[in-house]
Every structure is written in C-alpha cells, then in structure tokens.
Short mmCIF file of N, CA and C in Angstrom, two decimals:
data_model
loop_
_atom_site.label_atom_id
_atom_site.label_comp_id
_atom_site.label_asym_id
_atom_site.label_seq_id
_atom_site.Cartn_x
_atom_site.Cartn_y
_atom_site.Cartn_z
N UNK A 1 0.75 -1.13 0.10
CA UNK A 1 0.04 0.06 0.04
C UNK A 1 0.81 1.32 -0.01
N UNK A 2 0.43 2.33 -0.70
CA UNK A 2 1.23 3.47 -0.80
C UNK A 2 1.08 4.22 0.44
N UNK A 3 2.36 4.83 1.03
CA UNK A 3 2.36 5.50 2.28
C UNK A 3 1.54 6.73 2.21
N UNK A 4 1.30 7.36 1.01
CA UNK A 4 0.58 8.56 0.92
C UNK A 4 -1.07 8.42 0.98
N UNK A 5 -1.32 7.10 0.85
CA UNK A 5 -2.75 6.88 0.86
C UNK A 5 -3.36 6.65 2.27
N UNK A 6 -4.40 7.44 2.55
CA UNK A 6 -5.04 7.31 3.92
C UNK A 6 -5.79 6.03 4.14
N UNK A 7 -6.03 5.52 5.24
CA UNK A 7 -6.67 4.42 5.45
C UNK A 7 -8.06 4.79 6.08
N UNK A 8 -9.00 4.66 5.27
CA UNK A 8 -10.46 5.19 5.62
C UNK A 8 -11.25 3.87 5.36
N UNK A 9 -12.46 3.81 6.19
CA UNK A 9 -13.34 2.72 5.88
C UNK A 9 -14.08 2.73 4.54
N UNK A 10 -14.54 1.67 4.10
CA UNK A 10 -15.31 1.55 2.87
C UNK A 10 -16.56 2.45 2.92
N UNK A 11 -16.91 3.23 2.00
CA UNK A 11 -17.88 4.06 1.96
C UNK A 11 -17.77 5.42 2.73
N UNK A 12 -16.60 5.72 3.11
CA UNK A 12 -16.25 6.94 3.88
C UNK A 12 -16.10 8.08 2.84
N UNK A 13 -16.84 9.17 3.16
CA UNK A 13 -16.78 10.39 2.36
C UNK A 13 -16.51 11.56 3.36
N UNK A 14 -15.51 12.35 2.80
CA UNK A 14 -15.19 13.36 3.79
C UNK A 14 -15.39 14.86 3.15
N UNK A 15 -16.54 15.34 3.60
CA UNK A 15 -17.10 16.58 3.11
C UNK A 15 -17.48 17.42 4.41
N UNK A 16 -16.36 18.11 5.02
CA UNK A 16 -16.75 18.91 6.13
C UNK A 16 -17.09 20.37 5.81
N UNK A 17 -17.76 20.89 6.70
CA UNK A 17 -18.35 22.25 6.67
C UNK A 17 -17.18 23.23 6.91
N UNK A 18 -17.39 24.41 6.42
CA UNK A 18 -16.37 25.49 6.95
C UNK A 18 -16.15 25.61 8.48
N UNK A 19 -17.20 25.53 9.15
CA UNK A 19 -17.16 25.49 10.69
C UNK A 19 -16.40 24.21 11.30
N UNK A 20 -16.63 23.10 10.56
CA UNK A 20 -15.98 21.94 11.08
C UNK A 20 -14.39 22.04 10.61
N UNK A 21 -14.08 22.38 9.54
CA UNK A 21 -12.68 22.68 9.20
C UNK A 21 -12.01 23.66 10.07
N UNK A 22 -12.49 24.75 10.48
CA UNK A 22 -11.82 25.69 11.30
C UNK A 22 -12.00 25.20 12.67
N UNK A 23 -13.38 25.07 13.26
CA UNK A 23 -13.50 24.83 14.63
C UNK A 23 -12.93 23.42 15.16
N UNK A 24 -12.70 22.44 14.25
CA UNK A 24 -12.13 21.24 14.68
C UNK A 24 -11.02 20.73 14.23
N UNK A 25 -10.75 20.67 12.94
CA UNK A 25 -9.45 20.26 12.31
C UNK A 25 -8.26 21.37 12.50
N UNK A 26 -8.56 22.62 12.02
CA UNK A 26 -7.59 23.61 12.21
C UNK A 26 -7.28 23.93 13.60
N UNK A 27 -8.23 24.11 14.43
CA UNK A 27 -7.92 24.42 15.96
C UNK A 27 -7.12 23.32 16.45
N UNK A 28 -7.45 21.98 16.25
CA UNK A 28 -6.72 20.83 16.82
C UNK A 28 -5.20 20.99 16.27
N UNK A 29 -5.11 21.15 14.94
CA UNK A 29 -3.86 21.07 14.37
C UNK A 29 -2.83 22.23 14.92
N UNK A 30 -3.54 23.59 15.09
CA UNK A 30 -2.65 24.57 15.53
C UNK A 30 -2.20 24.21 17.18
N UNK A 31 -3.17 23.61 17.70
CA UNK A 31 -2.91 23.23 19.44
C UNK A 31 -2.08 21.98 19.32
N UNK A 32 -1.64 21.48 18.24
CA UNK A 32 -0.99 20.23 18.19
C UNK A 32 -1.67 18.99 18.95
N UNK A 33 -3.03 19.00 18.91
CA UNK A 33 -3.80 17.86 19.33
C UNK A 33 -4.18 16.96 18.40
N UNK A 34 -4.33 15.69 18.86
CA UNK A 34 -4.52 14.56 17.97
C UNK A 34 -6.07 14.67 17.23
N UNK A 35 -5.94 14.44 15.98
CA UNK A 35 -7.17 14.40 15.08
C UNK A 35 -7.64 13.06 15.04
N UNK A 36 -8.88 12.63 15.23
CA UNK A 36 -9.41 11.37 15.46
C UNK A 36 -9.02 10.53 14.26
N UNK A 37 -9.20 10.94 12.96
CA UNK A 37 -8.90 10.19 11.80
C UNK A 37 -7.87 10.93 10.80
N UNK A 38 -6.83 10.40 10.50
CA UNK A 38 -5.87 11.01 9.67
C UNK A 38 -6.31 11.30 8.28
N UNK A 39 -7.16 12.19 7.93
CA UNK A 39 -7.69 12.45 6.73
C UNK A 39 -7.08 13.73 5.98
N UNK A 40 -6.31 14.61 6.73
CA UNK A 40 -5.92 15.83 6.08
C UNK A 40 -4.32 15.77 6.26
N UNK A 41 -3.62 15.82 5.05
CA UNK A 41 -2.20 15.76 5.04
C UNK A 41 -1.43 17.04 5.24
N UNK A 42 -0.25 16.91 5.65
CA UNK A 42 0.72 18.09 5.75
C UNK A 42 1.38 18.19 4.50
N UNK A 43 1.46 19.19 3.75
CA UNK A 43 2.25 19.35 2.56
C UNK A 43 2.94 20.68 2.37
N UNK A 44 3.84 20.82 1.52
CA UNK A 44 4.49 22.07 1.29
C UNK A 44 3.76 22.63 -0.02
N UNK A 45 2.90 23.52 0.11
CA UNK A 45 1.98 23.84 -0.97
C UNK A 45 2.84 24.55 -2.00
N UNK A 46 3.96 25.23 -1.72
CA UNK A 46 4.74 26.09 -2.57
C UNK A 46 5.85 25.16 -3.39
N UNK A 47 5.71 23.91 -3.14
CA UNK A 47 6.60 22.92 -3.70
C UNK A 47 5.97 22.03 -4.70
N UNK A 48 4.57 22.10 -4.75
CA UNK A 48 3.68 21.33 -5.54
C UNK A 48 2.86 22.07 -6.30
N UNK A 49 2.72 21.62 -7.53
CA UNK A 49 1.77 22.35 -8.44
C UNK A 49 0.36 21.96 -8.23
N UNK A 50 -0.60 22.60 -8.69
CA UNK A 50 -1.96 22.20 -8.35
C UNK A 50 -2.47 20.86 -8.82
N UNK A 51 -1.97 20.59 -10.11
CA UNK A 51 -2.33 19.46 -10.70
C UNK A 51 -1.67 18.14 -10.16
N UNK A 52 -0.73 18.26 -9.12
CA UNK A 52 -0.10 17.09 -8.45
C UNK A 52 -0.72 16.95 -7.06
N UNK A 53 -1.48 17.87 -6.61
CA UNK A 53 -2.03 17.71 -5.27
C UNK A 53 -2.95 16.42 -5.13
N UNK A 54 -3.83 16.11 -6.28
CA UNK A 54 -4.61 15.00 -5.98
C UNK A 54 -3.89 13.73 -5.60
N UNK A 55 -2.74 13.42 -6.05
CA UNK A 55 -2.03 12.24 -5.70
C UNK A 55 -1.52 12.26 -4.34
N UNK A 56 -1.27 13.40 -3.98
CA UNK A 56 -0.75 13.72 -2.45
C UNK A 56 -1.88 13.79 -1.32
N UNK A 57 -3.04 14.13 -1.79
CA UNK A 57 -4.14 14.36 -0.78
C UNK A 57 -5.39 13.83 -0.88
N UNK A 58 -5.61 12.87 -1.87
CA UNK A 58 -6.71 12.07 -2.16
C UNK A 58 -6.95 11.24 -0.85
N UNK A 59 -8.31 11.15 -0.44
CA UNK A 59 -8.69 10.44 0.68
C UNK A 59 -9.09 9.05 0.51
N UNK A 60 -9.07 8.44 -0.69
CA UNK A 60 -9.51 7.10 -0.77
C UNK A 60 -10.50 6.91 -1.75
N UNK A 61 -10.97 7.77 -2.59
CA UNK A 61 -12.07 7.38 -3.60
C UNK A 61 -11.86 8.34 -4.71
N UNK A 62 -11.79 7.75 -5.89
CA UNK A 62 -11.61 8.31 -7.22
C UNK A 62 -12.34 9.63 -7.58
N UNK A 63 -13.66 9.60 -7.28
CA UNK A 63 -14.54 10.66 -7.69
C UNK A 63 -14.49 11.97 -6.89
N UNK A 64 -13.57 11.95 -5.94
CA UNK A 64 -13.37 13.15 -5.04
C UNK A 64 -12.86 14.15 -5.90
N UNK A 65 -13.57 15.42 -5.85
CA UNK A 65 -13.01 16.59 -6.60
C UNK A 65 -12.55 17.71 -5.63
N UNK A 66 -12.50 17.43 -4.35
CA UNK A 66 -11.89 18.27 -3.47
C UNK A 66 -10.72 17.54 -2.60
N UNK A 67 -9.64 18.30 -2.46
CA UNK A 67 -8.54 17.77 -1.72
C UNK A 67 -8.25 18.66 -0.46
N UNK A 68 -8.02 18.06 0.71
CA UNK A 68 -7.67 18.89 1.91
C UNK A 68 -6.46 18.65 2.28
N UNK A 69 -5.83 19.83 2.84
CA UNK A 69 -4.42 19.58 3.30
C UNK A 69 -4.04 20.81 4.25
N UNK A 70 -3.14 20.55 5.20
CA UNK A 70 -2.41 21.61 5.98
C UNK A 70 -1.27 22.16 5.16
N UNK A 71 -1.00 23.30 5.28
CA UNK A 71 0.43 23.93 4.63
C UNK A 71 0.63 25.16 5.45
N UNK A 72 1.84 25.29 5.88
CA UNK A 72 2.28 26.56 6.51
C UNK A 72 2.38 27.69 5.44
N UNK A 73 2.07 28.85 5.81
CA UNK A 73 2.13 30.04 5.00
C UNK A 73 3.47 30.25 4.80
N UNK A 74 4.05 30.78 3.63
CA UNK A 74 5.32 31.05 3.27
C UNK A 74 5.42 32.60 3.21
N UNK A 75 6.36 33.19 3.86
CA UNK A 75 6.35 34.72 3.80
C UNK A 75 7.35 35.13 2.67
N UNK A 76 6.94 36.19 2.03
CA UNK A 76 7.74 36.57 0.85
C UNK A 76 9.09 37.07 1.37
N UNK A 77 9.15 37.72 2.61
CA UNK A 77 10.27 38.36 3.16
C UNK A 77 10.36 37.80 4.43
N UNK A 78 11.55 37.38 5.04
CA UNK A 78 11.68 36.93 6.47
C UNK A 78 11.12 37.73 7.53
N UNK A 79 11.24 39.00 7.46
CA UNK A 79 10.87 39.80 8.60
C UNK A 79 9.54 40.57 8.07
N UNK A 80 8.90 40.32 7.07
CA UNK A 80 7.72 40.95 6.48
C UNK A 80 6.46 40.13 6.78
N UNK A 81 5.24 40.74 6.51
CA UNK A 81 3.97 40.12 6.60
C UNK A 81 3.42 39.59 5.26
N UNK A 82 3.96 39.95 4.13
CA UNK A 82 3.44 39.51 3.05
C UNK A 82 3.70 38.18 2.66
N UNK A 83 2.46 37.40 2.25
CA UNK A 83 2.58 35.97 1.87
C UNK A 83 3.15 35.64 0.58
N UNK A 84 4.00 34.67 0.46
CA UNK A 84 4.55 34.20 -0.83
C UNK A 84 3.59 32.98 -1.18
N UNK A 85 3.06 33.26 -2.36
CA UNK A 85 2.21 32.06 -2.68
C UNK A 85 2.48 31.66 -4.20
N UNK A 86 3.75 31.51 -4.43
CA UNK A 86 4.35 31.25 -5.64
C UNK A 86 4.77 29.71 -5.72
N UNK A 87 4.72 29.04 -6.84
CA UNK A 87 5.16 27.77 -7.06
C UNK A 87 6.14 27.91 -8.32
N UNK A 88 6.74 26.79 -8.77
CA UNK A 88 7.64 26.79 -10.05
C UNK A 88 6.86 27.24 -11.26
N UNK A 89 5.62 26.82 -11.37
CA UNK A 89 4.93 27.04 -12.54
C UNK A 89 3.99 28.24 -12.66
N UNK A 90 3.75 28.80 -11.41
CA UNK A 90 2.75 30.12 -11.29
C UNK A 90 2.59 30.51 -9.89
N UNK A 91 1.34 31.02 -9.53
CA UNK A 91 1.17 31.53 -8.33
C UNK A 91 -0.31 31.60 -7.92
N UNK A 92 -0.55 31.57 -6.64
CA UNK A 92 -2.04 31.65 -6.18
C UNK A 92 -2.31 33.13 -5.85
N UNK A 93 -3.41 33.61 -6.44
CA UNK A 93 -3.80 35.12 -6.22
C UNK A 93 -5.10 35.17 -5.48
N UNK A 94 -5.13 35.91 -4.40
CA UNK A 94 -6.44 36.00 -3.62
C UNK A 94 -7.49 36.85 -4.63
N UNK A 95 -8.56 36.37 -4.25
CA UNK A 95 -9.78 37.05 -5.19
C UNK A 95 -10.84 37.31 -4.19
N UNK A 96 -11.66 38.40 -4.44
CA UNK A 96 -12.98 38.63 -3.72
C UNK A 96 -12.58 38.85 -2.23
N UNK A 97 -13.63 39.07 -1.32
CA UNK A 97 -13.38 39.29 0.03
C UNK A 97 -13.34 38.04 0.81
N UNK A 98 -12.73 38.10 2.00
CA UNK A 98 -12.67 37.08 2.84
C UNK A 98 -14.03 36.80 3.44
N UNK A 99 -14.33 35.64 3.74
CA UNK A 99 -15.62 35.08 4.24
C UNK A 99 -15.47 34.78 5.71
N UNK A 100 -16.28 35.34 6.69
CA UNK A 100 -16.27 34.93 7.99
C UNK A 100 -16.89 33.50 8.27
N UNK A 101 -16.26 32.77 9.08
CA UNK A 101 -16.58 31.40 9.48
C UNK A 101 -17.10 31.52 10.97
N UNK A 102 -18.44 31.17 11.22
CA UNK A 102 -18.97 31.26 12.53
C UNK A 102 -19.26 29.91 13.10
N UNK A 103 -19.11 29.78 14.38
CA UNK A 103 -19.77 28.71 15.21
C UNK A 103 -20.93 29.19 16.01
N UNK A 104 -22.08 28.91 15.64
CA UNK A 104 -23.21 29.52 16.13
C UNK A 104 -23.16 31.06 15.68
N UNK A 105 -23.04 31.96 16.70
CA UNK A 105 -22.81 33.41 16.35
C UNK A 105 -21.52 33.97 16.68
N UNK A 106 -20.46 33.13 17.05
CA UNK A 106 -19.17 33.49 17.31
C UNK A 106 -18.38 33.28 16.25
N UNK A 107 -17.57 34.44 15.81
CA UNK A 107 -16.59 34.37 14.72
C UNK A 107 -15.41 33.46 15.13
N UNK A 108 -15.19 32.38 14.36
CA UNK A 108 -13.93 31.46 14.75
C UNK A 108 -12.86 31.39 13.78
N UNK A 109 -13.21 32.03 12.48
CA UNK A 109 -12.07 32.06 11.49
C UNK A 109 -12.63 32.85 10.30
N UNK A 110 -11.64 32.79 9.27
CA UNK A 110 -11.97 33.32 7.96
C UNK A 110 -11.45 32.48 6.83
N UNK A 111 -12.11 32.64 5.71
CA UNK A 111 -11.95 31.81 4.47
C UNK A 111 -11.63 32.70 3.37
N UNK A 112 -10.47 32.56 2.75
CA UNK A 112 -9.98 33.29 1.73
C UNK A 112 -9.88 32.42 0.44
N UNK A 113 -10.56 32.97 -0.65
CA UNK A 113 -10.57 32.33 -1.93
C UNK A 113 -9.27 32.71 -2.91
N UNK A 114 -8.61 31.74 -3.37
CA UNK A 114 -7.47 32.07 -4.17
C UNK A 114 -7.60 31.21 -5.60
N UNK A 115 -7.11 31.87 -6.57
CA UNK A 115 -7.03 31.27 -7.95
C UNK A 115 -5.64 31.09 -8.42
N UNK A 116 -5.30 30.04 -9.14
CA UNK A 116 -4.08 29.77 -9.61
C UNK A 116 -3.76 30.46 -10.91
N UNK A 117 -2.70 31.14 -11.07
CA UNK A 117 -2.30 31.66 -12.35
C UNK A 117 -0.97 30.98 -12.73
N UNK A 118 -0.96 30.63 -14.03
CA UNK A 118 0.35 30.11 -14.54
C UNK A 118 1.17 31.05 -15.12
N UNK A 119 2.45 31.02 -14.99
CA UNK A 119 3.40 32.07 -15.17
C UNK A 119 3.67 32.97 -14.13
N UNK A 120 4.24 34.18 -14.43
CA UNK A 120 4.55 35.11 -13.38
C UNK A 120 3.72 36.31 -13.41
N UNK A 121 3.50 36.87 -12.13
CA UNK A 121 2.79 38.24 -12.08
C UNK A 121 3.62 39.31 -12.80
N UNK A 122 2.98 40.28 -13.33
CA UNK A 122 1.44 40.43 -13.42
C UNK A 122 0.86 39.78 -14.62
N UNK A 123 1.49 38.98 -15.46
CA UNK A 123 1.23 38.53 -16.71
C UNK A 123 0.68 37.17 -16.73
N UNK A 124 0.58 36.61 -15.57
CA UNK A 124 -0.13 35.23 -15.42
C UNK A 124 -1.34 34.78 -16.19
N UNK A 125 -1.49 33.62 -16.52
CA UNK A 125 -2.72 33.15 -17.30
C UNK A 125 -3.51 32.50 -16.24
N UNK A 126 -4.82 32.95 -15.97
CA UNK A 126 -5.68 32.34 -14.98
C UNK A 126 -6.13 30.92 -15.46
N UNK A 127 -6.14 30.04 -14.41
CA UNK A 127 -6.39 28.69 -14.64
C UNK A 127 -7.69 28.34 -13.86
N UNK A 128 -8.27 27.13 -13.93
CA UNK A 128 -9.51 26.61 -13.39
C UNK A 128 -9.35 26.27 -11.93
N UNK A 129 -8.06 26.26 -11.38
CA UNK A 129 -7.77 25.86 -10.00
C UNK A 129 -8.19 26.83 -9.09
N UNK A 130 -9.05 26.27 -8.01
CA UNK A 130 -9.52 27.31 -6.98
C UNK A 130 -9.07 26.63 -5.61
N UNK A 131 -8.70 27.47 -4.72
CA UNK A 131 -8.32 26.99 -3.48
C UNK A 131 -8.88 27.93 -2.33
N UNK A 132 -9.43 27.38 -1.34
CA UNK A 132 -9.89 28.15 -0.13
C UNK A 132 -8.77 27.97 1.06
N UNK A 133 -8.44 29.14 1.48
CA UNK A 133 -7.39 28.99 2.67
C UNK A 133 -8.16 29.47 3.93
N UNK A 134 -8.15 28.81 4.86
CA UNK A 134 -8.79 29.01 6.15
C UNK A 134 -7.71 29.35 7.32
N UNK A 135 -8.24 30.40 8.12
CA UNK A 135 -7.30 30.68 9.28
C UNK A 135 -8.19 30.94 10.30
N UNK A 136 -7.67 30.57 11.64
CA UNK A 136 -8.37 30.82 12.91
C UNK A 136 -8.34 32.40 13.14
N UNK A 137 -9.25 32.87 13.86
CA UNK A 137 -9.15 34.21 14.57
C UNK A 137 -8.82 33.88 15.93
N UNK A 138 -7.78 34.72 16.34
CA UNK A 138 -7.02 34.46 17.61
C UNK A 138 -7.97 34.95 18.75
N UNK A 139 -8.71 36.09 18.56
CA UNK A 139 -9.73 36.56 19.57
C UNK A 139 -10.80 37.11 18.70
N UNK A 140 -12.00 37.20 19.39
CA UNK A 140 -13.17 37.81 18.69
C UNK A 140 -12.70 39.38 18.23
N UNK A 141 -12.94 39.45 17.03
CA UNK A 141 -12.58 40.82 16.30
C UNK A 141 -11.00 41.11 16.39
N UNK A 142 -10.18 40.15 16.82
CA UNK A 142 -8.73 40.25 16.85
C UNK A 142 -8.06 39.99 15.54
N UNK A 143 -6.79 40.19 15.25
CA UNK A 143 -6.08 39.77 14.15
C UNK A 143 -5.95 38.25 14.03
N UNK A 144 -5.85 37.67 12.75
CA UNK A 144 -5.71 36.28 12.60
C UNK A 144 -4.33 35.77 13.05
N UNK A 145 -4.01 34.65 13.54
CA UNK A 145 -2.78 34.10 13.82
C UNK A 145 -2.02 33.77 12.63
N UNK A 146 -0.91 34.31 12.54
CA UNK A 146 0.05 34.27 11.44
C UNK A 146 0.17 32.92 11.05
N UNK A 147 0.48 31.85 11.92
CA UNK A 147 0.88 30.63 11.48
C UNK A 147 -0.33 29.58 11.40
N UNK A 148 -1.53 30.01 11.52
CA UNK A 148 -2.67 29.16 11.65
C UNK A 148 -3.40 29.08 10.27
N UNK A 149 -2.81 28.37 9.39
CA UNK A 149 -3.34 28.27 7.95
C UNK A 149 -3.58 26.94 7.46
N UNK A 150 -4.81 26.78 7.04
CA UNK A 150 -5.03 25.31 6.51
C UNK A 150 -5.54 25.77 5.08
N UNK A 151 -5.10 24.98 4.14
CA UNK A 151 -5.54 25.21 2.78
C UNK A 151 -6.38 24.05 2.17
N UNK A 152 -7.23 24.49 1.57
CA UNK A 152 -8.26 23.53 0.92
C UNK A 152 -8.26 23.82 -0.67
N UNK A 153 -7.98 22.66 -1.54
CA UNK A 153 -8.01 22.93 -2.93
C UNK A 153 -9.27 22.28 -3.48
N UNK A 154 -9.97 22.95 -4.34
CA UNK A 154 -11.11 22.25 -4.91
C UNK A 154 -10.90 22.64 -6.40
N UNK A 155 -11.16 21.69 -7.33
CA UNK A 155 -11.24 22.00 -8.65
C UNK A 155 -12.52 21.67 -9.26
#
C-alpha cells in the first residue's frame, strides 16, 4: 500500500463544513492535538503544483473533486507580513473578500479564496484551479494568527 494513501473505511466520504474545518481540524492542528482520523495531510504547497495535489491529498475514492491539506504560509520576506504564494509554474492570487466562518454566532475563522495563475505576475494566465485558505481568529475581532493556516483545494 502507498504510504501517501489514507486508511479510511469503505464508503467513507469526507465533506466537512467551513465550521468543522476551522473549529475542529484547524484548531486541533494549531494546538498540536490529535485528530481522530488522519484525513488531512501536511504538505508544502509552494513546492507542489495544483495538478499534482490529487495524488498527495486524495482520501481514498477516485471521484473526489476536493482535496484537503495543511500547509504553512510562506512569507515573501523573512521579516515581513506579505505571503509568498508562488510555485515553480505559477502563483496563487487572492480574489474577492474573505468570508467569515462562525460557530453559532461566534466568529471562529476566515476563508480566503485563491485562484491559480500560470506564469509570473502580473502577466500570469488564469487557470480553473481554486483554493480556499482557512485561518483561525485568535480573539473575537482580533487579528488572525499568522501561522494558523489550512488550505483546501477544490477543482
């Protein structure tokens, strides 16, 4: 058996809500707590092209069109706050407004939508690859935690 393949029971489908991704999976990952079932892999998003993610992040059934993974944010400059979202073949560009993620009425995180562009900015060619990046909110109305990023790729 391939070590990259998760062991999940037959018929298992992983389709968590935004609230579950932030409130359970991401919160436990940031706190270094055990997650009950190993269904979200750790990867280095900036060393993998979007079309190679399926093999690394698939959870056990072929028809899955969403892949889930944890990846640390890469900084453009060591002392700065700008995020580096470039790969060898292109870059992930944020689009639209961030969407708030709530647990009941409490803000627990934010979801950012990114689109992959082939080539280099500002002349990159837009692709069909879309990713949602989730982050925890450290306090209600407070700034997000810099290292608390989980990425979800959907095609």
